[in-house]
mmCIF file of C-alpha atoms in Angstrom:
data_model
loop_
_atom_site.group_PDB
_atom_site.id
_atom_site.type_symbol
_atom_site.label_atom_id
_atom_site.label_comp_id
_atom_site.label_asym_id
_atom_site.label_seq_id
_atom_site.Cartn_x
_atom_site.Cartn_y
_atom_site.Cartn_z
ATOM 1 C CA UNK A 9 4.054 -0.204 23.036
ATOM 2 C CA UNK A 10 2.183 -1.822 20.170
ATOM 3 C CA UNK A 11 3.823 -2.134 16.793
ATOM 4 C CA UNK A 12 3.033 -0.334 13.590
ATOM 5 C CA UNK A 13 0.770 -3.123 12.349
ATOM 6 C CA UNK A 14 -1.376 -3.125 15.498
ATOM 7 C CA UNK A 15 -1.707 0.651 15.323
ATOM 8 C CA UNK A 16 -2.686 0.508 11.660
ATOM 9 C CA UNK A 17 -5.331 -2.185 12.155
ATOM 10 C CA UNK A 18 -6.817 -0.513 15.229
ATOM 11 C CA UNK A 19 -6.948 2.856 13.471
ATOM 12 C CA UNK A 20 -8.662 1.225 10.489
ATOM 13 C CA UNK A 21 -11.261 -0.357 12.756
ATOM 14 C CA UNK A 22 -11.879 2.912 14.595
ATOM 15 C CA UNK A 23 -12.320 4.770 11.302
ATOM 16 C CA UNK A 24 -14.948 2.193 10.336
ATOM 17 C CA UNK A 25 -16.567 2.050 13.791
ATOM 18 C CA UNK A 26 -15.741 -1.658 14.106
ATOM 19 C CA UNK A 27 -14.549 -4.121 16.703
ATOM 20 C CA UNK A 28 -11.980 -6.866 16.278
ATOM 21 C CA UNK A 29 -14.794 -9.370 15.638
ATOM 22 C CA UNK A 30 -16.133 -7.222 12.776
ATOM 23 C CA UNK A 31 -12.788 -7.113 10.987
ATOM 24 C CA UNK A 32 -12.278 -10.834 11.578
ATOM 25 C CA UNK A 33 -15.679 -11.566 10.051
ATOM 26 C CA UNK A 34 -15.058 -9.303 7.039
ATOM 27 C CA UNK A 35 -11.697 -10.904 6.317
ATOM 28 C CA UNK A 36 -12.677 -14.504 7.005
ATOM 29 C CA UNK A 37 -10.288 -15.148 9.897
ATOM 30 C CA UNK A 38 -10.954 -15.958 13.527
ATOM 31 C CA UNK A 39 -10.922 -13.263 16.187
ATOM 32 C CA UNK A 40 -8.095 -15.066 17.964
ATOM 33 C CA UNK A 41 -5.984 -15.194 14.784
ATOM 34 C CA UNK A 42 -6.498 -11.502 14.053
ATOM 35 C CA UNK A 43 -5.649 -10.640 17.658
ATOM 36 C CA UNK A 44 -2.485 -12.755 17.437
ATOM 37 C CA UNK A 45 -1.503 -10.962 14.215
ATOM 38 C CA UNK A 46 -1.911 -7.618 15.969
ATOM 39 C CA UNK A 47 0.147 -8.827 18.911
ATOM 40 C CA UNK A 48 2.791 -10.157 16.505
ATOM 41 C CA UNK A 49 2.544 -13.735 17.748
ATOM 42 C CA UNK A 50 1.180 -14.878 14.358
ATOM 43 C CA UNK A 51 2.291 -13.738 10.931
ATOM 44 C CA UNK A 52 -0.004 -11.741 8.714
ATOM 45 C CA UNK A 53 -0.679 -13.663 5.514
ATOM 46 C CA UNK A 54 -0.726 -12.250 2.000
ATOM 47 C CA UNK A 55 -4.329 -13.402 1.779
ATOM 48 C CA UNK A 56 -5.303 -11.386 4.866
ATOM 49 C CA UNK A 57 -3.544 -8.312 3.502
ATOM 50 C CA UNK A 58 -5.476 -8.618 0.224
ATOM 51 C CA UNK A 59 -8.790 -9.098 2.053
ATOM 52 C CA UNK A 60 -8.169 -5.993 4.178
ATOM 53 C CA UNK A 61 -7.257 -3.944 1.099
ATOM 54 C CA UNK A 62 -10.364 -5.154 -0.719
ATOM 55 C CA UNK A 63 -12.874 -4.938 2.143
ATOM 56 C CA UNK A 64 -11.708 -1.562 3.442
ATOM 57 C CA UNK A 65 -11.048 0.016 0.021
ATOM 58 C CA UNK A 66 -7.586 1.186 1.071
ATOM 59 C CA UNK A 67 -5.853 3.965 -0.796
ATOM 60 C CA UNK A 68 -2.492 3.194 -2.397
ATOM 61 C CA UNK A 69 -0.823 4.988 0.515
ATOM 62 C CA UNK A 70 -2.743 2.930 3.089
ATOM 63 C CA UNK A 71 -1.974 -0.249 1.155
ATOM 64 C CA UNK A 72 1.734 0.546 1.211
ATOM 65 C CA UNK A 73 1.580 1.365 4.925
ATOM 66 C CA UNK A 74 -0.156 -1.957 5.631
ATOM 67 C CA UNK A 75 2.372 -3.938 3.594
ATOM 68 C CA UNK A 76 5.340 -2.270 5.273
ATOM 69 C CA UNK A 77 3.832 -2.702 8.744
ATOM 70 C CA UNK A 78 3.208 -6.367 7.969
ATOM 71 C CA UNK A 79 6.788 -6.905 6.812
ATOM 72 C CA UNK A 80 8.107 -5.212 9.952
ATOM 73 C CA UNK A 81 5.884 -7.355 12.171
ATOM 74 C CA UNK A 82 6.719 -10.572 10.333
ATOM 75 C CA UNK A 83 10.430 -9.804 10.355
ATOM 76 C CA UNK A 84 10.597 -11.215 6.838
ATOM 77 C CA UNK A 85 9.248 -10.755 3.357
ATOM 78 C CA UNK A 86 8.730 -12.987 0.356
ATOM 79 C CA UNK A 87 9.936 -12.119 -3.102
ATOM 80 C CA UNK A 88 8.453 -14.294 -5.810
ATOM 81 C CA UNK A 89 11.388 -14.757 -8.159
ATOM 82 C CA UNK A 90 9.259 -16.467 -10.797
ATOM 83 C CA UNK A 91 7.683 -13.066 -11.472
ATOM 84 C CA UNK A 92 11.085 -11.418 -12.075
ATOM 85 C CA UNK A 93 13.248 -11.406 -15.154
ATOM 86 C CA UNK A 94 16.884 -12.562 -15.081
ATOM 87 C CA UNK A 95 18.312 -9.099 -14.325
ATOM 88 C CA UNK A 96 15.808 -8.469 -11.531
ATOM 89 C CA UNK A 97 16.499 -11.872 -9.994
ATOM 90 C CA UNK A 98 20.267 -11.338 -10.110
ATOM 91 C CA UNK A 99 19.993 -7.904 -8.476
ATOM 92 C CA UNK A 100 17.696 -9.309 -5.788
ATOM 93 C CA UNK A 101 20.177 -12.066 -4.930
ATOM 94 C CA UNK A 102 23.159 -9.726 -4.887
ATOM 95 C CA UNK A 103 21.458 -7.247 -2.601
ATOM 96 C CA UNK A 104 19.982 -9.888 -0.268
ATOM 97 C CA UNK A 105 23.364 -11.584 0.222
ATOM 98 C CA UNK A 106 25.092 -8.344 1.184
ATOM 99 C CA UNK A 107 22.513 -6.235 3.037
ATOM 100 C CA UNK A 108 23.599 -7.349 6.513
ATOM 101 C CA UNK A 109 27.091 -5.987 5.829
ATOM 102 C CA UNK A 110 26.046 -2.559 4.569
ATOM 103 C CA UNK A 111 26.534 0.271 7.067
ATOM 104 C CA UNK A 112 23.747 2.760 7.853
ATOM 105 C CA UNK A 113 25.365 5.614 5.919
ATOM 106 C CA UNK A 114 25.592 3.551 2.742
ATOM 107 C CA UNK A 115 22.030 2.245 3.211
ATOM 108 C CA UNK A 116 20.824 5.823 3.557
ATOM 109 C CA UNK A 117 22.524 6.719 0.262
ATOM 110 C CA UNK A 118 21.023 3.669 -1.483
ATOM 111 C CA UNK A 119 17.570 4.542 -0.149
ATOM 112 C CA UNK A 120 17.874 8.140 -1.362
ATOM 113 C CA UNK A 121 19.043 6.998 -4.796
ATOM 114 C CA UNK A 122 16.176 4.519 -5.109
ATOM 115 C CA UNK A 123 13.622 7.148 -4.112
ATOM 116 C CA UNK A 124 15.013 9.507 -6.764
ATOM 117 C CA UNK A 125 14.829 6.748 -9.381
ATOM 118 C CA UNK A 126 11.279 5.782 -8.369
ATOM 119 C CA UNK A 127 10.160 9.409 -8.485
ATOM 120 C CA UNK A 128 11.537 9.775 -12.028
ATOM 121 C CA UNK A 129 9.954 6.539 -13.226
ATOM 122 C CA UNK A 130 6.606 7.013 -11.473
ATOM 123 C CA UNK A 131 6.155 10.744 -10.767
ATOM 124 C CA UNK A 132 2.400 10.348 -10.344
ATOM 125 C CA UNK A 133 3.001 7.950 -7.433
ATOM 126 C CA UNK A 134 5.632 10.087 -5.691
ATOM 127 C CA UNK A 135 4.010 9.838 -2.243
ATOM 128 C CA UNK A 136 3.171 6.138 -2.534
ATOM 129 C CA UNK A 137 6.642 4.771 -3.231
ATOM 130 C CA UNK A 138 8.618 6.053 -0.286
ATOM 131 C CA UNK A 139 11.023 3.607 1.304
ATOM 132 C CA UNK A 140 10.221 3.781 4.989
#
């Protein structure tokens, strides 16, 4: 079964009545590269994500879905620490060093707490900030 990223990209193409070659052309990548991204043999780049968002006028919800699907497919994510303040950087390091040792029950509680915090901070974006 195809992954979340492949499903998202195919659905986006179908909604726009396009083929793989059309999306490749719109985003400035080769057909073979885009196919490899869908099949998770190549990693989706930040540049490709931005081009898809721009060219397909994605909603905030679609943008979030694409970013999450890309992270899942890539099996990694990049956090640019130079854009964070000292407290944010420290929290990022602490969490990253310990996440592998956190059990599912505790992760579920952390996720719920973060969603509650996000919903209080950004109530207008309630549906766009879910932690999937």
